[in-house]
Short mmCIF file of C-alpha atoms in Angstrom, two decimals:
data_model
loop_
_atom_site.label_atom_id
_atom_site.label_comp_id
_atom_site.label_asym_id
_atom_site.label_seq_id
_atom_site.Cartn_x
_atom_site.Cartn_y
_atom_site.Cartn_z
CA UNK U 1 13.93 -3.25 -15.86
CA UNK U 2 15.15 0.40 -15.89
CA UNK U 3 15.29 3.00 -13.08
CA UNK U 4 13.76 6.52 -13.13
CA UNK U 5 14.56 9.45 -10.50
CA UNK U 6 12.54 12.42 -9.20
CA UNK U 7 15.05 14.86 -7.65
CA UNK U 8 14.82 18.11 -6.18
CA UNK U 9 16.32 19.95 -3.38
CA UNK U 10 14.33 18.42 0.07
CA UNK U 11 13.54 14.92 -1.77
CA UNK U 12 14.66 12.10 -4.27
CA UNK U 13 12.62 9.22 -5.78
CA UNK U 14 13.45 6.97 -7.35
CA UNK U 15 11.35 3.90 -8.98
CA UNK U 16 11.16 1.27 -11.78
CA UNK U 17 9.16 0.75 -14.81
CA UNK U 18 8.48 -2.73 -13.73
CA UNK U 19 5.51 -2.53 -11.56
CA UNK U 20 5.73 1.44 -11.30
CA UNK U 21 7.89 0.02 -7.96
CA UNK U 22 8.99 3.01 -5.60
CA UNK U 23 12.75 1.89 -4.55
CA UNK U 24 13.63 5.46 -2.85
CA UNK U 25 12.50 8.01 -1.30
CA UNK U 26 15.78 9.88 0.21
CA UNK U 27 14.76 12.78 2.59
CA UNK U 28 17.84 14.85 1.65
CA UNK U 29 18.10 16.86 4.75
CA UNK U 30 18.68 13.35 6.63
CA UNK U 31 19.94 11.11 3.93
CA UNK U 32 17.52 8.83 4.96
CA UNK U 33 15.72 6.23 2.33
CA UNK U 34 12.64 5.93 4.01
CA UNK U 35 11.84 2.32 1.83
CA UNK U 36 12.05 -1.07 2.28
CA UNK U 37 14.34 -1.77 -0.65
CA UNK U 38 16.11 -5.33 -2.27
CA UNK U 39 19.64 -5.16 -2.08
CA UNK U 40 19.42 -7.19 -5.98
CA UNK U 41 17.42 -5.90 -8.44
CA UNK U 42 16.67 -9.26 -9.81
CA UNK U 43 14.66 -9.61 -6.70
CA UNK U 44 11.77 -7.53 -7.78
CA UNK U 45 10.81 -10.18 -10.13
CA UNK U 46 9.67 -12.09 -7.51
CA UNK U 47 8.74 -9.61 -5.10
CA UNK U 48 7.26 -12.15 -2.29
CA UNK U 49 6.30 -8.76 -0.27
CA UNK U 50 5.51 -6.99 -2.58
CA UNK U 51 8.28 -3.63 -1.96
CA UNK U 52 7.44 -0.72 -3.50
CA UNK U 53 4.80 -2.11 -6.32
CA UNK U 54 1.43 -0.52 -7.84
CA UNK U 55 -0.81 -3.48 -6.48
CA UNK U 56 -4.27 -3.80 -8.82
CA UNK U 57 -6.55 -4.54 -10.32
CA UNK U 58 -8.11 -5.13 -7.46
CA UNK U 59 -5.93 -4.95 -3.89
CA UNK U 60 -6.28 -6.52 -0.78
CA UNK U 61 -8.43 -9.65 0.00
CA UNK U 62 -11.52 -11.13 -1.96
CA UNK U 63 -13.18 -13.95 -0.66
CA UNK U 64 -15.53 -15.68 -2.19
CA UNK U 65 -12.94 -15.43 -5.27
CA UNK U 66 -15.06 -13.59 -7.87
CA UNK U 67 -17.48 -10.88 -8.69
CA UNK U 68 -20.64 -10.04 -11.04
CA UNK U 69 -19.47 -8.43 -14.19
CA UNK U 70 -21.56 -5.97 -15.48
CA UNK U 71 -23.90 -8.25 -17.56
CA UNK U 72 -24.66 -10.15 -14.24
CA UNK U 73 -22.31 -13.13 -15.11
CA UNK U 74 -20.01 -14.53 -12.26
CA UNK U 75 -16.20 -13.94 -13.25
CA UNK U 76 -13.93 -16.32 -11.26
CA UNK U 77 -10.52 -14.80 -10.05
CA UNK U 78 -7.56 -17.37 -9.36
CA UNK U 79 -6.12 -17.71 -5.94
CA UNK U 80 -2.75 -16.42 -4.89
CA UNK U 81 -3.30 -17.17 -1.01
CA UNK U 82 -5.15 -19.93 0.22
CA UNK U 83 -8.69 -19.74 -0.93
CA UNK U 84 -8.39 -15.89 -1.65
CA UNK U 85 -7.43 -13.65 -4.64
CA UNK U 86 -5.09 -11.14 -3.23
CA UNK U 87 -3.76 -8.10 -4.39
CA UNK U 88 -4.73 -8.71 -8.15
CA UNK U 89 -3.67 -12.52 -7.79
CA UNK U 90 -0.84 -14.00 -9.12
CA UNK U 91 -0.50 -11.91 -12.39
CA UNK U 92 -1.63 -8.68 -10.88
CA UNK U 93 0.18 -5.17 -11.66
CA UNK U 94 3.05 -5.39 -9.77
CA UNK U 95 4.45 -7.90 -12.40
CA UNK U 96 4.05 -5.76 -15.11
CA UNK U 97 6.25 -3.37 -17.24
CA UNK U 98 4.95 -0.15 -17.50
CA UNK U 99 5.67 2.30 -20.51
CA UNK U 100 7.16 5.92 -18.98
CA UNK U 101 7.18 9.03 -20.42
CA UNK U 102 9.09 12.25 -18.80
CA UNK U 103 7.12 15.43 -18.18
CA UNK U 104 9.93 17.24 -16.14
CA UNK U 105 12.60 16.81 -14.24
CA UNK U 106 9.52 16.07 -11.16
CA UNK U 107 7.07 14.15 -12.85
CA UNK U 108 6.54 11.04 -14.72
CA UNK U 109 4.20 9.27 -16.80
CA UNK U 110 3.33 5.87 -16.11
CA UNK U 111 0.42 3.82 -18.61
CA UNK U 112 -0.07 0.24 -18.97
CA UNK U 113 -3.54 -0.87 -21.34
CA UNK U 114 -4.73 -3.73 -18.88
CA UNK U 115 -6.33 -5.96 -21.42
CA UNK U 116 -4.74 -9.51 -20.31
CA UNK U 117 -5.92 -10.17 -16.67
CA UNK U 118 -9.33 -11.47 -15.14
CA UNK U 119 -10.70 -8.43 -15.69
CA UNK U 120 -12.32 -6.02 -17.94
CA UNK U 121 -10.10 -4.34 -20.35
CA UNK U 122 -8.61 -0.69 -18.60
CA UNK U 123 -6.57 1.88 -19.62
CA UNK U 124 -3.98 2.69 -16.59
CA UNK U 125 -1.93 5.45 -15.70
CA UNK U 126 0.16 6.82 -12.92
CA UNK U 127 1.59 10.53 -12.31
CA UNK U 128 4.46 10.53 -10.02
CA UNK U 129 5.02 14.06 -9.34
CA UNK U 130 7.63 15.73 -6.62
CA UNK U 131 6.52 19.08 -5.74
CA UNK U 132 9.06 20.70 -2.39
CA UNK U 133 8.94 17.76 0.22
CA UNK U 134 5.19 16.03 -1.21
CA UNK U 135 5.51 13.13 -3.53
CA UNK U 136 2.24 12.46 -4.93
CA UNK U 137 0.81 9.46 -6.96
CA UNK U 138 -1.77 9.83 -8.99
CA UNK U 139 -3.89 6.69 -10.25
CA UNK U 140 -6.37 6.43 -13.22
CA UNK U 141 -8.04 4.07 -15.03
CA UNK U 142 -10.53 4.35 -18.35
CA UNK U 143 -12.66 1.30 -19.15
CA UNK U 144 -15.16 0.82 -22.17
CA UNK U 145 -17.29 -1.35 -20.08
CA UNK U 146 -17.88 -1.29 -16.17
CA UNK U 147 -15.54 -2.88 -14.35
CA UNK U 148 -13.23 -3.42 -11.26
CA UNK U 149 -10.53 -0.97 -10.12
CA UNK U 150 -9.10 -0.70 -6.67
CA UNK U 151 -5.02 0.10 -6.77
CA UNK U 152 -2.67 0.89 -4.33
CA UNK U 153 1.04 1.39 -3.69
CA UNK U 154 2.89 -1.28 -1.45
CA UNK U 155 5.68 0.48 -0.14
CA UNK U 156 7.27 -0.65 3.40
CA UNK U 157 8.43 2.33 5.38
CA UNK U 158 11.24 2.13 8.01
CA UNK U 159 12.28 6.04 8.59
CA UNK U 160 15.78 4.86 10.59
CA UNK U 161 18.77 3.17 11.15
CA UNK U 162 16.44 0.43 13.22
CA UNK U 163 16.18 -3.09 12.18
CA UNK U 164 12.35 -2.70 13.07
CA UNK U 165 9.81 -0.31 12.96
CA UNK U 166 8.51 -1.42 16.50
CA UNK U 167 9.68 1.84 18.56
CA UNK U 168 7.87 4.31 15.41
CA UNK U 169 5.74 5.97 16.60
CA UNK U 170 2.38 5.90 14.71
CA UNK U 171 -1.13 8.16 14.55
CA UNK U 172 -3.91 7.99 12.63
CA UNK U 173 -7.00 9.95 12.12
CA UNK U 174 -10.62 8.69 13.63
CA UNK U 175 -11.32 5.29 12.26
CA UNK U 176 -13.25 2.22 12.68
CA UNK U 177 -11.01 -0.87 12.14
CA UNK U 178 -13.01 -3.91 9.45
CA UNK U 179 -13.08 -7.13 11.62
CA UNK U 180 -11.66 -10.19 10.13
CA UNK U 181 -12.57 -13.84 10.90
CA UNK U 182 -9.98 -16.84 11.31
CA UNK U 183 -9.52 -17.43 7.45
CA UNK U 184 -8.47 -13.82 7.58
CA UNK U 185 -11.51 -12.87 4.88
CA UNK U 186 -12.87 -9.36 5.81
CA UNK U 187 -15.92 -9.14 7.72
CA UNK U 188 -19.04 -6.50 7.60
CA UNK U 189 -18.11 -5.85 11.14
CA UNK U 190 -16.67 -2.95 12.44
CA UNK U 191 -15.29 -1.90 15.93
CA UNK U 192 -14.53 1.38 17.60
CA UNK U 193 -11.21 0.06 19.14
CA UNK U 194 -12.60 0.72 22.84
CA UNK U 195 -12.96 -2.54 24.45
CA UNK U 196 -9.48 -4.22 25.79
CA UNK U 197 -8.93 -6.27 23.04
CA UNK U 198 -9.03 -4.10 20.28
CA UNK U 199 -7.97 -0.36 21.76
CA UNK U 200 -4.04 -1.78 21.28
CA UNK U 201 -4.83 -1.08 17.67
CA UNK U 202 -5.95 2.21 18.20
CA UNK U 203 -3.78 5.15 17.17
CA UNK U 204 -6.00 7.96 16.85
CA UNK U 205 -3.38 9.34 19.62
CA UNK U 206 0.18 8.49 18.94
CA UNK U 207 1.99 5.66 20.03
CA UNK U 208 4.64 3.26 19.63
CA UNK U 209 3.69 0.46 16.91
CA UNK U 210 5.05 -2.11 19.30
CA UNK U 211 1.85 -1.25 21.50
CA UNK U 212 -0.24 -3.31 18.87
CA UNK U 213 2.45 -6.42 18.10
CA UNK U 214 2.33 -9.44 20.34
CA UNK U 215 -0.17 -8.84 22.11
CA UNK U 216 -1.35 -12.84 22.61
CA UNK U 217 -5.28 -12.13 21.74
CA UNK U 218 -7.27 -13.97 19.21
CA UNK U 219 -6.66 -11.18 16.84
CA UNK U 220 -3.30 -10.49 16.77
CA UNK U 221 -2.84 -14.17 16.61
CA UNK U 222 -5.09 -14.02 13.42
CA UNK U 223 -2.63 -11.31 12.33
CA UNK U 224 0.39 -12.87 13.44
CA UNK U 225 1.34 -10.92 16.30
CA UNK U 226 1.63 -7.66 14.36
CA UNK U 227 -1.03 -4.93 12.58
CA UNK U 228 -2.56 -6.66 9.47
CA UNK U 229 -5.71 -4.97 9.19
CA UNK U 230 -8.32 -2.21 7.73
CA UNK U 231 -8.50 1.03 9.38
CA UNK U 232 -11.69 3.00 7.77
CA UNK U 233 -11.95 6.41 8.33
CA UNK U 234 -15.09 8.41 9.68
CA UNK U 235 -13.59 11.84 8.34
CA UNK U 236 -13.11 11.57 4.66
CA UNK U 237 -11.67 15.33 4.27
CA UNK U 238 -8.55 15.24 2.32
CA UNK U 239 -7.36 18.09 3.16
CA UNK U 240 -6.86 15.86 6.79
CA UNK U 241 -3.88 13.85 7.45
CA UNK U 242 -4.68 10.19 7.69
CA UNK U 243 -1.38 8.69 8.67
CA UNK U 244 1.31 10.16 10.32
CA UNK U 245 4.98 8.52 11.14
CA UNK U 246 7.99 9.41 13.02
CA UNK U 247 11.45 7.20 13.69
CA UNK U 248 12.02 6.60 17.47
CA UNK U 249 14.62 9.38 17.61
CA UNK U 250 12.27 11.88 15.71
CA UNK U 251 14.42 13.25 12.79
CA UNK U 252 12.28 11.95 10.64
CA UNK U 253 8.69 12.36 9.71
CA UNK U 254 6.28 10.82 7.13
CA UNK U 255 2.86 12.61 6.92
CA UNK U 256 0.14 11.06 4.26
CA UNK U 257 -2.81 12.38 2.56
CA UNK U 258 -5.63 10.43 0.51
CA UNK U 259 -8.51 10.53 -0.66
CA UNK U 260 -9.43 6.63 -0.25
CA UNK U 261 -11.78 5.58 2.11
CA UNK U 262 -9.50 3.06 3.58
CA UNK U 263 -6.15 1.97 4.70
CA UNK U 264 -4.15 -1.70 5.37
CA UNK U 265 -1.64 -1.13 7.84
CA UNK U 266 0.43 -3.95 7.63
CA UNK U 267 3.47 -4.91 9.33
CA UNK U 268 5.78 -7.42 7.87
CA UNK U 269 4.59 -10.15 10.34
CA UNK U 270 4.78 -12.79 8.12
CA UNK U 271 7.80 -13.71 6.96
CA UNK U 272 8.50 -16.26 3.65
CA UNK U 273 12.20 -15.60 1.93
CA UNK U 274 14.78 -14.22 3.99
CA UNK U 275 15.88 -11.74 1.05
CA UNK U 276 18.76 -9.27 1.61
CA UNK U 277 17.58 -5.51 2.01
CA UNK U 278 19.82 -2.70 0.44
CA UNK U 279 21.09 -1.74 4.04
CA UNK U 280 22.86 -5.04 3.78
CA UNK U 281 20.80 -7.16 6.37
CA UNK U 282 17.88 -9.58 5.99
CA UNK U 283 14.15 -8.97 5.59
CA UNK U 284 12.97 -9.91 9.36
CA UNK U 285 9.41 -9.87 11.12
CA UNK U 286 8.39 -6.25 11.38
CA UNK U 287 11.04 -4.68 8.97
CA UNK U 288 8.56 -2.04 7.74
CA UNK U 289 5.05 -0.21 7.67
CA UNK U 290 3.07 -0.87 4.44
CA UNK U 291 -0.08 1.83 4.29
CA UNK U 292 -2.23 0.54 1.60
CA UNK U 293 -5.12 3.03 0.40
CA UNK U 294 -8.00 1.25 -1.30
CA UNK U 295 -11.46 0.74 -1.41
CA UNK U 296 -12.57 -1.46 1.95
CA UNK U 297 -11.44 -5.04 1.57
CA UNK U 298 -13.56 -7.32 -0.34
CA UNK U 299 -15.69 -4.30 -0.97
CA UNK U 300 -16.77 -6.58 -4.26
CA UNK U 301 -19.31 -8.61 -1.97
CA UNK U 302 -20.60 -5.33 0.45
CA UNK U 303 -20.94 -2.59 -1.95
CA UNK U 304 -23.32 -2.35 -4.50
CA UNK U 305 -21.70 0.21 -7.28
CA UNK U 306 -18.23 -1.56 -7.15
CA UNK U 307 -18.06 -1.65 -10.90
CA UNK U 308 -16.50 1.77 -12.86
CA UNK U 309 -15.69 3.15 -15.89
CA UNK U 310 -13.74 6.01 -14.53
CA UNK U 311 -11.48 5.72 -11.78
CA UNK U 312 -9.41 7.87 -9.82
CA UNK U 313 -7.19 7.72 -6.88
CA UNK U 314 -4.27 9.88 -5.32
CA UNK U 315 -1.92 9.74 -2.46
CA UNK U 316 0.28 12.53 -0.99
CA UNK U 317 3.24 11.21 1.01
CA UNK U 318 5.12 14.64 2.74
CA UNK U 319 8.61 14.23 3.98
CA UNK U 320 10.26 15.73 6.46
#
């Protein structure tokens, strides 16, 4: 397991080649690692949230657990949470060592030849790149036959001193938020986040998170008591903002572009190993803000053309 750093004079990065896992991202003008990081190294081996990893080949929830492969056969994918295959299941990317290759003193390299898991076999690669105060990630894949690709980054965000992220203050652009049903499995149903128990999760104008946790609905009991859900955007320029994310005392600011047509916003509400963070205290219930760009969530069983050849992804994360 070896560290790698991006460094220039508004940002630092730095991240392993296990997992491509993001372990800083120091605005310099603050000196503030915006990440969820393990205080131990060692404890990215077992990673039980996930901090910081490249999450594929296929993220978020799928449910039934498998897919048609491009000759029409049914592939089965193992289970890593309950019934369901998440994030890639229990030998997905974020256990993996990736090989890196220096470009310049702000960007990496980062391939792994995916030819071991329930899928297809895929050429990966990742482009971390620090240009001023943007990090971007860039994510491709090349397959010989059609398959499934659907990656993301699972970093936790926590832009202060704060034990929680509950007094951040959170917006996103338009969206529709993907309904989920008591098993947690993704529905086909969408809401607009205007009747009473779903406009709490609304953040199309900015709010405190801690407006959507504990909120003692059926939902937020599904999600338990936090955000753990699919927002789906109904602007898919770019160019746009999706997420935006200040600390409670506004010095600083995370602003993120994409180009994905989704986004899990999850906050650390469930809570396994009490791990030690690198600020010295313990993981506890909302620690952090993941934002997970993918494809919607088990987009396997709604979308027709789920399987690819050619894939490309890219996030922007803008620091300030």
């Amino acid at each position: 397991m070896k560290t790698y750093q991006l460094e220039n004079e508004f940002v630092r990065i730095e991240f392993l080649n296990y997992g491509g896992i993001l372990t800083k991202m120091i605005n310099k003008k603050t000196q503030q690692n915006y990440l969820l990081a393990y205080k131990n190294q060692e404890d990215y081996k077992r990673n039980p949230y996930f901090f910081g990893a490249t999450i594929g080949r296929n993220a978020g929830r799928t449910y039934p657990p498998f897919y048609q492969n491009y000759q029409g056969a049914k592939r089965v994918l193992d289970t890593n949470e309950g019934q369901v295959h998440l994030h890639g299941g229990s030998e997905g990317l974020h256990q993996v060592e990736w090989k890196v290759e220096k470009l310049s003193d702000t960007t990496y390299r980062l391939t792994f030849e995916d030819t071991q898991s329930l899928y297809e076999p895929m050429k990966l690669e990742l482009i971390y790149q620090l240009e001023n105060n943007r990090f971007t990630i860039r994510m491709q894949g090349c397959a010989d036959k059609p398959t499934i690709c659907n990656l993301t980054n699972h970093s936790y965000f926590n832009l202060g001193e704060e034990t929680t992220v509950a007094f951040h203050r959170l917006q996103t652009a338009s969206a529709t938020l993907q309904l989920i049903d008591e098993q947690f499995i993704p529905t086909e149903k969408y809401s607009a986040m205007l009747s009473s128990e779903y406009a709490p999760f609304n953040f199309s104008e900015e709010k405190a998170v801690q407006k959507a946790l504990n909120l003692e609905t059926p939902l937020s009991k599904i999600c338990a008591d936090g955000i753990d859900l699919a927002y789906c955007f109904t602007n898919n320029d770019d160019k746009e903002p999706k997420i935006r994310l200040t600390d409670r005392q506004r010095q600083n600011k995370l602003t993120i572009y994409f180009d994905q047509e989704a986004c899990i916003i999850y906050t650390l509400n469930k809570l396994s190993d009490k791990v030690k963070l690198e600020n010295g205290g313990l993981v506890e219930k909302y620690s952090g803000i993941t934002f997970e760009m993918q494809h919607k969530p088990n987009y396997v069983h709604t979308t027709a053309d789920y399987l690819v050849t050619d894939y490309q992804a890219y996030t922007i994360y803008e620091i300030e």
